[in-house]
mmCIF file of C-alpha atoms in Angstrom:
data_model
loop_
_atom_site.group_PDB
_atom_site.id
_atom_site.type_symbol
_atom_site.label_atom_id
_atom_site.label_comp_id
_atom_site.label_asym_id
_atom_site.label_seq_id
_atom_site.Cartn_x
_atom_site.Cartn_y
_atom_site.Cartn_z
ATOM 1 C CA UNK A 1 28.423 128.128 44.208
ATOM 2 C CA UNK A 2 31.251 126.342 46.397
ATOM 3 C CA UNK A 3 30.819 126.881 49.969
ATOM 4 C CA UNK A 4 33.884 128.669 51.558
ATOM 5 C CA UNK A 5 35.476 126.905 54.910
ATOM 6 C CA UNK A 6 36.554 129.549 57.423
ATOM 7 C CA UNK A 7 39.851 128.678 58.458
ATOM 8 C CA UNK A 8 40.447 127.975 62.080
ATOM 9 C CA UNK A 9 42.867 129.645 63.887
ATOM 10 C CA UNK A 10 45.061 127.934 66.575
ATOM 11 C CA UNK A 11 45.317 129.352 69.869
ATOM 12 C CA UNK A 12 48.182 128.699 71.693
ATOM 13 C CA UNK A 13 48.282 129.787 75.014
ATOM 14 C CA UNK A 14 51.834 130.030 77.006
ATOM 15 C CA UNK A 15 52.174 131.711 80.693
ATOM 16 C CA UNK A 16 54.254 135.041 80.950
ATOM 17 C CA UNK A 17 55.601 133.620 84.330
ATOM 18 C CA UNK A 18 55.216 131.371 86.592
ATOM 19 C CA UNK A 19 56.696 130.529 89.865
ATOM 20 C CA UNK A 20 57.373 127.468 92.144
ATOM 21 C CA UNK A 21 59.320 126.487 95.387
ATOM 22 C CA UNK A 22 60.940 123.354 96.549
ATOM 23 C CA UNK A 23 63.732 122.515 99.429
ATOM 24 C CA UNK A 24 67.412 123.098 98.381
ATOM 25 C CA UNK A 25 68.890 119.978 100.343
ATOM 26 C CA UNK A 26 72.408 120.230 98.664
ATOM 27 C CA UNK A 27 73.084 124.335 99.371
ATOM 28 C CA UNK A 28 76.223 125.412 101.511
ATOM 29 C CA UNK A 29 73.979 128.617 101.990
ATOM 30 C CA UNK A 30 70.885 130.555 100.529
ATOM 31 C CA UNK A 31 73.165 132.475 98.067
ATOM 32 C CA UNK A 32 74.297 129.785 96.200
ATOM 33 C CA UNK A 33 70.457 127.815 96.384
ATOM 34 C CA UNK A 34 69.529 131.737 94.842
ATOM 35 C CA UNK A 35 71.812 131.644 92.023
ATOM 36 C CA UNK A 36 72.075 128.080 91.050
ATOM 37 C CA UNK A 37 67.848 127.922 90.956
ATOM 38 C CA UNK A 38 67.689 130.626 89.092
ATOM 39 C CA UNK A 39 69.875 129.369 86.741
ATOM 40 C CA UNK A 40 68.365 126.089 86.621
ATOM 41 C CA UNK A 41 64.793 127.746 85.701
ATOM 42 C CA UNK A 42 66.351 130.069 82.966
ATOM 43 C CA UNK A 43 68.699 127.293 81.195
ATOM 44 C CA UNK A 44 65.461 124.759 81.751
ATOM 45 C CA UNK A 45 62.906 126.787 80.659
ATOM 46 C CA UNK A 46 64.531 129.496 78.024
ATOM 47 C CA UNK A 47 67.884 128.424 76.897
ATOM 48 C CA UNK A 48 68.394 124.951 77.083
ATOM 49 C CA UNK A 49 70.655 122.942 75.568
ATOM 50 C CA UNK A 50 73.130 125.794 75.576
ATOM 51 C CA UNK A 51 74.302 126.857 78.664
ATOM 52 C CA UNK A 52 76.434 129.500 77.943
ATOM 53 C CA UNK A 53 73.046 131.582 76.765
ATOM 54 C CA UNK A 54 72.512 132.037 80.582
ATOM 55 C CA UNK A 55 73.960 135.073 82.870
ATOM 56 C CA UNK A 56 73.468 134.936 86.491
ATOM 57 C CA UNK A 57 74.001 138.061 89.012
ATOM 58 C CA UNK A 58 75.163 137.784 92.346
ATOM 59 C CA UNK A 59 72.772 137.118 95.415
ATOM 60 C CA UNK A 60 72.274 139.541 97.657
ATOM 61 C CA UNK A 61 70.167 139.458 100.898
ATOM 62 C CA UNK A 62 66.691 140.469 101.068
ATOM 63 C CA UNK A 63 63.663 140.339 103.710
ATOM 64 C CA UNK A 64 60.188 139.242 103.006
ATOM 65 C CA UNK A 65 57.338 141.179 104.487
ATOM 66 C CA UNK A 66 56.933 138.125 107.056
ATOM 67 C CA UNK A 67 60.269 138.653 108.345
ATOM 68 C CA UNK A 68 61.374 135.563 106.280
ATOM 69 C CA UNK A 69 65.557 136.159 105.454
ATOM 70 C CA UNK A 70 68.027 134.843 102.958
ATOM 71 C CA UNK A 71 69.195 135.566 99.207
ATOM 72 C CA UNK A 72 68.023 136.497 95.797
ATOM 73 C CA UNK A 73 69.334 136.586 92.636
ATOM 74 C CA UNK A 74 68.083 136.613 89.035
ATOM 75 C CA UNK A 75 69.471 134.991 85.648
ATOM 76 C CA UNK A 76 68.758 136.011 82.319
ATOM 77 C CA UNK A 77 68.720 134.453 79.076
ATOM 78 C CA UNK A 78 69.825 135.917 75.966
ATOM 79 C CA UNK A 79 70.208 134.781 72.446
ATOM 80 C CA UNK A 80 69.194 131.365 72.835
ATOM 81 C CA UNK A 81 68.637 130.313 69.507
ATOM 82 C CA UNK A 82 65.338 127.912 69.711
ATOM 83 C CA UNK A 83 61.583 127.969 68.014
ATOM 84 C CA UNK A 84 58.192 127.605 69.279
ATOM 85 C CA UNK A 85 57.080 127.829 72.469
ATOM 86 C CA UNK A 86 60.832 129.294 73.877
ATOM 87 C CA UNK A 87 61.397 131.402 71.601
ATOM 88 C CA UNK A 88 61.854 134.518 73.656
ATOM 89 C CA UNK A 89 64.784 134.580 76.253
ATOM 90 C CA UNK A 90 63.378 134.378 79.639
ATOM 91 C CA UNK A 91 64.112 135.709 83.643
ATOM 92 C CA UNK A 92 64.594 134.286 86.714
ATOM 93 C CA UNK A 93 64.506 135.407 90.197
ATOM 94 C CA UNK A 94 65.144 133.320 93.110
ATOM 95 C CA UNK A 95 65.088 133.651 96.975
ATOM 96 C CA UNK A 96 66.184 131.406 99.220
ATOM 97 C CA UNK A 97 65.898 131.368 102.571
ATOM 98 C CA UNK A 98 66.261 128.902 106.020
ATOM 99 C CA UNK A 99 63.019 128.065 107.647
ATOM 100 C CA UNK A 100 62.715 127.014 111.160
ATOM 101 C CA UNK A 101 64.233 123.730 111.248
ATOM 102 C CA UNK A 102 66.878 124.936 109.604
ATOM 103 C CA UNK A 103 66.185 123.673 106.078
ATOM 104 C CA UNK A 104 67.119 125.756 103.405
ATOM 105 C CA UNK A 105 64.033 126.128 100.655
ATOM 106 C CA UNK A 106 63.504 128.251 97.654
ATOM 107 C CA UNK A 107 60.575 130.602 95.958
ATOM 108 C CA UNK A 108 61.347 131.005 92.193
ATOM 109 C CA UNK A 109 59.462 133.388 89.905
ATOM 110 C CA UNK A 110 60.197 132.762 86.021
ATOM 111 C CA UNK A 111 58.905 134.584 83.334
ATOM 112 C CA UNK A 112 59.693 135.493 79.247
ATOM 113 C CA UNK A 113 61.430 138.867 79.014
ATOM 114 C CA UNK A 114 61.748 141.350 75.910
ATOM 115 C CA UNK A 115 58.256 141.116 75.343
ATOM 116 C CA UNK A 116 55.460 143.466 75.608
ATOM 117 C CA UNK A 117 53.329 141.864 77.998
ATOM 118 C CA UNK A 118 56.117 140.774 80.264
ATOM 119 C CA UNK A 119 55.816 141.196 84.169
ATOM 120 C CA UNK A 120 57.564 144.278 84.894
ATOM 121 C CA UNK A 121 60.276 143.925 87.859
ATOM 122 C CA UNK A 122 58.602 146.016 90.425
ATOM 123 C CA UNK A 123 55.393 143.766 90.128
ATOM 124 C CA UNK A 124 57.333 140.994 90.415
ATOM 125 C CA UNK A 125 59.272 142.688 93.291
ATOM 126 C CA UNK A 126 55.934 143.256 94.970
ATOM 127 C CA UNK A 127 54.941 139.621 94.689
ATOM 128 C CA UNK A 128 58.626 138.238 96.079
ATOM 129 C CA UNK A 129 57.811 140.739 99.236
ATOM 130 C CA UNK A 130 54.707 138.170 99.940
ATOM 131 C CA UNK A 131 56.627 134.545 100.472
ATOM 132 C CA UNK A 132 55.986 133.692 104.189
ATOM 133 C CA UNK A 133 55.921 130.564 105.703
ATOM 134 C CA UNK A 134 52.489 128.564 106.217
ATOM 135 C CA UNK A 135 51.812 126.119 108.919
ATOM 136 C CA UNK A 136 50.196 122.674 108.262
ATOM 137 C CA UNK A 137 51.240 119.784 105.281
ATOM 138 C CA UNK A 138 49.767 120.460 102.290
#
């Protein structure tokens, strides 16, 4: 009698979301570091190589818990006709903000959207609320 293989399944594992921050050197002000990162994320990570896939909305201010100030805004991307990993179109909400020395620095949150499991905007509101500044290098 032949012996029967089970066939292995492959499990690939891709984050919902993820977020990051970095400095925004070449902003005239946190609105346009808002929009333009969250742009970058969405064309980068969802929609890439076509641009026009991507829809960004206007910043408007907001306030951290901390007291921190400055802009967010959030691109979407829809339609972007890829395979694999990207499949989905994806979201992308950036805040921008000066910190004390005047530099102006950003906290991006990006995440797949359309999908069942994705991070619902109020949790993800929630988690924006948090960004303070820390002090000490890293």
């Amino acid at each position: 009698m032949p012996v029967r293989r089970r066939r292995q399944r492959h499990q690939e594992d891709t984050p919902l979301a993820s977020v990051g921050s970095r400095a925004e050197p070449d902003a005239r002000d946190t609105a346009e570091a808002a929009r333009e990162n969250a742009r970058l994320w969405v064309y980068g990570s969802y929609a890439q190589p076509v641009k026009e896939k991507v829809a960004t909305g206007a910043a408007k201010p907001f306030t951290t818990k901390s007291g921190l100030t400055g802009s967010v805004a959030t691109a979407t991307s829809t339609g972007a006709d890829r395979t694999g990993r990207c499949a989905d179109d994806g979201k992308a909400t950036a805040f921008a903000f000066e910190n004390p020395a005047g530099e102006t620095l950003s906290w991006t949150f990006v995440g797949v959207r359309g999908v069942d499991d994705e991070v619902p905007e109020p949790t993800m509101r929630k988690i924006l609320g948090t960004v303070r500044l820390v002090d000490g290098a890293p």
